[in-house]
Amino acid sequence: GSTTVSAQTTVSGKIEKKSSAGKKTPFEGAKIDCYRMDVKESCGSTVTDAAGKFSLSVPEKSKVVFAVSGPGIKALAVSNIRMDDSNAFEVEDGDGAVPSEDNVRYVALIAYKEDGKLTTEQKKELEDLEALTTQTQAKNEKIKENNERRAKLVTEGNDAFNQGNFDLAITKFDEGYRLSPELIGSAPNFLNNKAQSLKQRAVVKYNDAAKSKDAARIKQEQVNLVKDFTDALESVTMAHSIVEKSGAANSPANKEVLKFSEKIVKDALKILSQLNLNLSTNNDEETARGIAIFKDLLKIYPKDPDVLSVLGLALFASNAMQESLNYMAFYMDTAPKDHSRREAISGLVTFLTDDQKLKPQKIN
């Protein structure tokens, strides 16, 4: 076999940072990524030393471009590289972003086009990069638009909530969630805020009904409360699922999201217990949906006595006797002795085992 080795030449120079006062100082730690323009490949990387100097070996007679980046500076794409030691670049304050190879090649090809030096292959590459740039700009514009819309919806939702307009708050938070349903940075927060608004609306309306002492109105608001709480708990399980799928559940921000989710769940279950309400309503479809949500909640909060008891009672009301017994028996084994629903659950377990001759089965 044989190997052809291209002759190499050294390209070197220095990088300086210009201050707002116009003073130039050597910049240490700038990264130089080299790309060839005569063929589509990389030609290495290096970092400037304390004197701001760098040196790279590249194939002789090749055309190269540099991407310059570093902490606290603005990215720089340089196409007029001299194949000697006289290269000198100035950098300025920036976000430290590293430009992609496509971005660097695009800048270089534009410069070549202006000088009338594009080859046929480079013309085609420039067309492709221009199309990609157009797509990226449109995507970035959409992201910016959505970010601005999300920020506006957060403000509008919070204002509505603080003013007691929970219907509007729910609408705003739901709209914010639907802008980017899987976006870890916003979707869980919108879902939690929607859940909090649903819970608060239900409580306020029920309390108003209770003050009126109108039995029919109180009964109706109990049904509405169960529905709003079911919707709220569904939003919480969705928020929790997004955080878990992100793989970043232990980040400080996501820990706060999960903490808020747990508070909403605990508050909702406590109120249901205080009012002696269950998931069973006059609507079998809503009851079935509530049962499915509580099964999801049990995956998040295993052995939680409130989740177990509400789920067991709802299944019993739906005539799912065996499944109801399974959860209620597990509740009896794990719930605190003084839990508010223990007496009711105990009576139903006795009924199902003694009268109905059922035996508890292990739940997953």
Coordinates of C-alpha atoms in Angstrom, one line a residue:
G1 CA 0.0 0.0 0.0
S2 CA 0.9 3.6 -0.3
T3 CA 0.0 6.9 1.3
T4 CA 0.0 10.4 -0.2
V5 CA 0.9 13.1 2.3
S6 CA 0.0 16.7 1.3
A7 CA 2.6 19.3 1.9
Q8 CA 1.7 21.5 4.9
T9 CA 2.2 25.2 5.6
T10 CA 1.8 27.0 8.9
V11 CA -0.8 29.7 9.3
S12 CA -0.4 31.8 12.4
G13 CA -1.3 35.2 13.9
K14 CA -2.9 36.8 16.9
I15 CA -6.2 37.8 18.3
E16 CA -6.9 40.9 20.3
K17 CA -9.9 42.2 22.2
K18 CA -10.9 45.8 21.8
S19 CA -12.4 47.5 24.8
S20 CA -15.1 50.1 24.7
A21 CA -12.3 52.7 25.2
G22 CA -10.6 51.5 22.1
K23 CA -7.7 49.7 23.8
K24 CA -6.5 46.4 22.3
T25 CA -5.3 43.6 24.5
P26 CA -4.2 40.0 23.6
F27 CA -7.1 37.5 24.1
E28 CA -6.2 34.2 25.7
G29 CA -8.4 31.2 25.2
A30 CA -10.0 32.1 21.9
K31 CA -10.8 29.0 19.9
I32 CA -10.0 28.9 16.2
D33 CA -11.9 26.3 14.1
C34 CA -10.4 25.9 10.6
Y35 CA -12.4 24.8 7.6
R36 CA -11.2 24.3 4.0
M37 CA -13.2 25.9 1.2
D38 CA -11.5 24.1 -1.7
V39 CA -12.8 20.8 -0.3
K40 CA -15.5 20.4 2.3
E41 CA -13.6 19.3 5.4
S42 CA -12.1 20.5 8.6
C43 CA -8.5 21.5 8.9
G44 CA -8.2 21.4 12.7
S45 CA -8.6 23.6 15.7
T46 CA -6.4 25.5 18.2
V47 CA -6.6 27.9 21.1
T48 CA -4.8 31.2 21.6
D49 CA -2.1 31.5 24.2
A50 CA -1.5 34.2 26.9
A51 CA -0.1 36.5 24.2
G52 CA -3.2 35.9 22.0
K53 CA -1.2 34.0 19.5
F54 CA -2.2 30.9 17.6
S55 CA -0.7 28.6 15.0
L56 CA -2.2 25.9 12.7
S57 CA -0.8 23.6 10.0
V58 CA -2.9 23.4 6.9
P59 CA -2.4 21.9 3.4
E60 CA -0.4 24.1 1.0
K61 CA -2.4 26.0 -1.6
S62 CA -5.7 25.2 0.3
K63 CA -8.3 27.9 0.9
V64 CA -9.4 28.1 4.5
V65 CA -11.8 30.1 6.7
F66 CA -11.7 30.5 10.5
A67 CA -14.4 30.5 13.1
V68 CA -13.3 32.4 16.1
S69 CA -15.1 32.0 19.4
G70 CA -14.5 32.1 23.1
P71 CA -15.9 33.0 26.5
G72 CA -17.5 36.4 26.6
I73 CA -16.8 37.3 23.0
K74 CA -18.9 37.6 19.9
A75 CA -18.4 34.8 17.3
L76 CA -16.3 35.8 14.3
A77 CA -16.1 34.2 10.8
V78 CA -13.0 35.2 8.8
S79 CA -12.5 34.3 5.2
N80 CA -9.5 36.4 4.2
I81 CA -6.9 34.1 5.7
R82 CA -3.3 34.7 4.8
M83 CA -1.2 31.6 4.5
D84 CA 1.6 33.1 6.7
D85 CA 2.1 34.6 10.1
S86 CA 0.6 38.0 9.5
N87 CA -3.1 37.2 10.4
A88 CA -4.5 39.5 13.0
F89 CA -8.2 39.6 14.2
E90 CA -10.1 41.8 16.6
V91 CA -12.9 40.4 18.8
E92 CA -15.5 42.2 20.9
D93 CA -17.8 41.4 23.8
G94 CA -20.5 38.9 23.1
D95 CA -22.4 35.8 24.3
G96 CA -19.6 33.2 23.8
A97 CA -21.5 31.3 21.1
V98 CA -19.7 29.0 18.8
P99 CA -20.6 29.4 15.1
S100 CA -21.5 26.2 13.2
E101 CA -19.5 25.1 10.2
D102 CA -22.5 25.9 7.9
N103 CA -22.6 29.5 9.2
V104 CA -18.9 30.0 8.6
R105 CA -18.9 28.5 5.2
Y106 CA -22.0 30.6 4.3
V107 CA -20.1 33.8 5.3
A108 CA -17.1 32.8 3.3
L109 CA -19.1 31.9 0.2
I110 CA -20.9 35.2 0.3
A111 CA -17.4 36.9 0.3
Y112 CA -16.3 34.7 -2.6
K113 CA -19.4 35.6 -4.5
E114 CA -18.8 39.3 -4.1
D115 CA -15.3 38.8 -5.4
G116 CA -16.5 36.7 -8.4
K117 CA -14.4 33.7 -7.2
L118 CA -17.1 31.0 -6.8
T119 CA -16.5 27.6 -8.4
T120 CA -19.4 25.6 -9.8
E121 CA -19.5 23.4 -6.7
Q122 CA -19.3 26.4 -4.4
K123 CA -22.2 28.0 -6.3
K124 CA -24.3 24.9 -5.6
E125 CA -23.2 24.8 -1.9
L126 CA -24.1 28.5 -1.5
E127 CA -27.6 27.9 -2.9
D128 CA -28.1 25.1 -0.5
L129 CA -26.8 27.1 2.4
E130 CA -29.0 30.1 1.4
A131 CA -32.0 27.9 1.5
L132 CA -31.0 26.5 4.9
T133 CA -30.4 30.0 6.2
T134 CA -33.8 31.1 5.0
Q135 CA -35.4 28.1 6.8
T136 CA -33.4 28.7 10.0
Q137 CA -34.3 32.4 10.0
A138 CA -38.0 31.6 9.6
K139 CA -37.7 29.0 12.4
N140 CA -35.9 31.5 14.7
E141 CA -38.4 34.2 13.9
K142 CA -41.2 31.7 14.9
I143 CA -39.4 30.9 18.1
K144 CA -39.0 34.6 18.9
E145 CA -42.6 35.2 18.2
N146 CA -43.7 32.3 20.4
N147 CA -41.4 33.4 23.2
E148 CA -42.9 36.9 23.1
R149 CA -46.4 35.3 23.0
R150 CA -45.6 33.0 25.9
A151 CA -44.3 35.9 28.0
K152 CA -47.5 37.9 27.2
L153 CA -49.8 34.9 28.1
V154 CA -47.9 34.4 31.5
T155 CA -48.6 38.1 32.4
E156 CA -52.2 38.0 31.2
G157 CA -52.8 34.7 33.0
N158 CA -51.3 35.9 36.2
D159 CA -53.2 39.2 36.1
A160 CA -56.5 37.4 35.5
F161 CA -55.8 35.0 38.4
N162 CA -54.9 37.8 40.8
Q163 CA -58.1 39.6 39.8
G164 CA -60.2 36.5 40.5
N165 CA -61.0 36.1 36.8
F166 CA -60.2 32.3 36.9
D167 CA -62.1 31.6 33.6
L168 CA -59.7 33.9 31.7
A169 CA -56.7 32.7 33.6
I170 CA -57.5 29.1 32.6
T171 CA -57.9 30.2 29.0
K172 CA -54.5 32.1 28.9
F173 CA -52.5 29.3 30.6
D174 CA -54.0 26.7 28.4
E175 CA -53.2 28.8 25.3
G176 CA -49.6 29.2 26.6
Y177 CA -49.2 25.4 27.0
R178 CA -50.6 24.7 23.5
L179 CA -48.0 27.0 21.9
S180 CA -45.3 24.4 22.6
P181 CA -46.8 21.4 24.3
E182 CA -43.5 19.6 24.9
L183 CA -41.3 22.6 25.7
I184 CA -39.7 21.8 29.1
G185 CA -39.0 25.4 29.8
S186 CA -42.7 26.5 29.6
A187 CA -45.2 23.7 29.2
P188 CA -45.1 22.3 32.7
N189 CA -45.4 25.8 34.2
F190 CA -48.4 26.6 32.1
L191 CA -50.1 23.3 33.0
N192 CA -49.4 23.9 36.7
N193 CA -50.8 27.4 36.6
K194 CA -53.9 26.1 34.7
A195 CA -54.4 23.5 37.4
Q196 CA -54.1 26.1 40.2
S197 CA -56.6 28.3 38.4
L198 CA -59.0 25.4 38.0
K199 CA -58.7 24.5 41.6
Q200 CA -59.2 28.0 42.8
R201 CA -62.2 28.6 40.6
A202 CA -63.9 25.4 42.0
V203 CA -63.2 26.4 45.6
V204 CA -64.5 30.0 45.2
K205 CA -67.7 28.9 43.4
Y206 CA -68.4 26.2 45.9
N207 CA -67.8 28.5 48.9
D208 CA -70.2 31.1 47.3
A209 CA -72.8 28.3 46.9
A210 CA -72.3 27.1 50.5
K211 CA -72.9 30.7 51.8
S212 CA -76.2 30.8 49.9
K213 CA -77.4 27.7 51.7
D214 CA -79.3 26.7 48.5
A215 CA -79.2 22.9 48.4
A216 CA -79.6 22.6 44.7
R217 CA -76.9 25.1 44.0
I218 CA -74.5 23.5 46.5
K219 CA -75.1 20.1 44.8
Q220 CA -74.4 21.5 41.4
E221 CA -71.2 23.2 42.5
Q222 CA -70.1 19.9 44.1
V223 CA -70.3 18.3 40.7
N224 CA -68.5 21.3 39.1
L225 CA -65.8 21.1 41.8
V226 CA -65.1 17.5 41.1
K227 CA -64.9 18.2 37.3
D228 CA -62.6 21.2 37.8
F229 CA -60.4 19.2 40.3
T230 CA -60.3 16.3 37.8
D231 CA -59.1 18.7 35.0
A232 CA -56.6 20.2 37.4
L233 CA -55.1 16.9 38.4
E234 CA -54.9 15.8 34.7
S235 CA -52.9 19.0 34.0
V236 CA -50.6 18.2 36.9
T237 CA -50.0 14.6 35.6
M238 CA -49.2 16.1 32.2
A239 CA -46.8 18.6 33.7
H240 CA -45.1 15.8 35.6
S241 CA -44.8 13.6 32.5
I242 CA -43.1 16.3 30.5
V243 CA -40.6 16.9 33.2
E244 CA -39.8 13.2 33.6
K245 CA -39.5 12.7 29.8
S246 CA -37.0 15.6 29.6
G247 CA -34.5 13.6 31.6
A248 CA -33.8 16.7 33.7
A249 CA -36.1 16.2 36.6
N250 CA -33.3 16.9 39.1
S251 CA -32.5 20.4 37.8
P252 CA -33.4 23.2 40.3
A253 CA -36.1 24.7 38.0
N254 CA -37.8 21.3 37.4
K255 CA -37.6 20.4 41.1
E256 CA -39.6 23.6 41.8
V257 CA -42.1 22.6 39.1
L258 CA -42.6 19.1 40.6
K259 CA -42.9 20.7 44.1
F260 CA -45.6 23.0 42.9
S261 CA -47.4 20.0 41.2
E262 CA -47.3 18.1 44.5
K263 CA -48.8 21.0 46.4
I264 CA -51.7 21.3 43.9
V265 CA -52.4 17.6 44.3
K266 CA -52.3 17.6 48.1
D267 CA -54.5 20.7 48.3
A268 CA -57.1 19.2 45.9
L269 CA -57.2 15.8 47.7
K270 CA -57.5 17.5 51.1
I271 CA -60.5 19.5 49.9
L272 CA -62.1 16.5 48.4
S273 CA -61.7 14.7 51.8
Q274 CA -63.0 17.7 53.8
L275 CA -66.1 17.9 51.6
N276 CA -66.4 14.1 51.6
L277 CA -66.5 14.1 47.8
N278 CA -65.4 11.4 45.4
L279 CA -64.9 11.2 41.6
S280 CA -68.3 9.6 41.0
T281 CA -70.8 12.1 39.4
N282 CA -73.9 11.8 37.3
N283 CA -71.6 11.4 34.3
D284 CA -70.1 7.9 33.9
E285 CA -67.7 9.1 31.3
E286 CA -66.3 11.8 33.6
T287 CA -66.0 9.2 36.4
A288 CA -64.0 6.8 34.1
R289 CA -61.7 9.7 33.1
G290 CA -61.2 10.6 36.7
I291 CA -60.3 7.0 37.6
A292 CA -57.7 6.9 34.8
I293 CA -56.2 10.2 36.0
F294 CA -56.0 8.9 39.6
K295 CA -54.2 5.7 38.4
D296 CA -51.7 8.0 36.7
L297 CA -51.3 10.0 40.0
L298 CA -50.6 6.8 41.9
K299 CA -47.6 6.2 39.6
I300 CA -46.3 9.6 40.7
Y301 CA -47.3 9.3 44.3
P302 CA -47.2 5.6 45.1
K303 CA -48.9 4.6 48.4
D304 CA -50.4 8.0 48.8
P305 CA -53.5 7.3 51.1
D306 CA -55.6 10.1 49.5
V307 CA -55.0 8.9 46.0
L308 CA -55.6 5.3 47.0
S309 CA -58.8 6.0 48.9
V310 CA -60.4 8.2 46.2
L311 CA -59.5 5.7 43.5
G312 CA -60.9 2.8 45.5
L313 CA -64.1 4.6 46.3
A314 CA -64.5 5.7 42.6
L315 CA -64.0 2.2 41.4
F316 CA -66.6 0.9 43.9
A317 CA -69.1 3.5 42.8
S318 CA -68.5 2.3 39.2
N319 CA -69.2 -1.3 40.2
A320 CA -65.7 -2.4 39.5
M321 CA -65.8 -4.4 42.7
Q322 CA -62.7 -6.6 42.4
E323 CA -60.5 -3.7 41.3
S324 CA -61.9 -1.5 44.0
L325 CA -61.1 -4.1 46.6
N326 CA -57.5 -4.4 45.3
Y327 CA -56.8 -0.7 45.9
M328 CA -58.7 -0.5 49.1
A329 CA -57.0 -3.5 50.6
F330 CA -53.6 -1.9 49.7
Y331 CA -54.8 1.3 51.3
M332 CA -55.7 -0.5 54.5
D333 CA -52.2 -2.0 54.6
T334 CA -50.3 1.3 54.0
A335 CA -52.5 4.2 55.1
P336 CA -52.0 5.9 58.5
K337 CA -54.3 4.6 61.2
D338 CA -55.9 8.0 61.6
H339 CA -56.5 8.7 58.0
S340 CA -59.9 10.4 57.4
R341 CA -61.2 7.7 55.0
R342 CA -60.0 4.6 56.9
E343 CA -63.3 3.9 58.6
A344 CA -65.3 4.1 55.3
I345 CA -62.8 2.0 53.4
S346 CA -62.6 -0.6 56.2
G347 CA -66.4 -1.1 56.0
L348 CA -66.3 -1.5 52.2
V349 CA -63.4 -4.0 52.4
T350 CA -65.4 -6.1 54.9
F351 CA -68.5 -5.9 52.7
L352 CA -66.5 -7.0 49.6
T353 CA -64.7 -9.8 51.3
D354 CA -67.4 -11.2 53.6
D355 CA -70.6 -10.5 51.7
Q356 CA -69.3 -10.6 48.1
K357 CA -66.7 -13.3 48.8
L358 CA -64.0 -11.5 46.9
K359 CA -60.3 -11.8 47.7
P360 CA -57.8 -8.9 47.3
Q361 CA -55.4 -9.2 44.5
K362 CA -52.0 -7.6 44.2
I363 CA -51.9 -4.3 42.4
N364 CA -49.1 -3.1 40.1

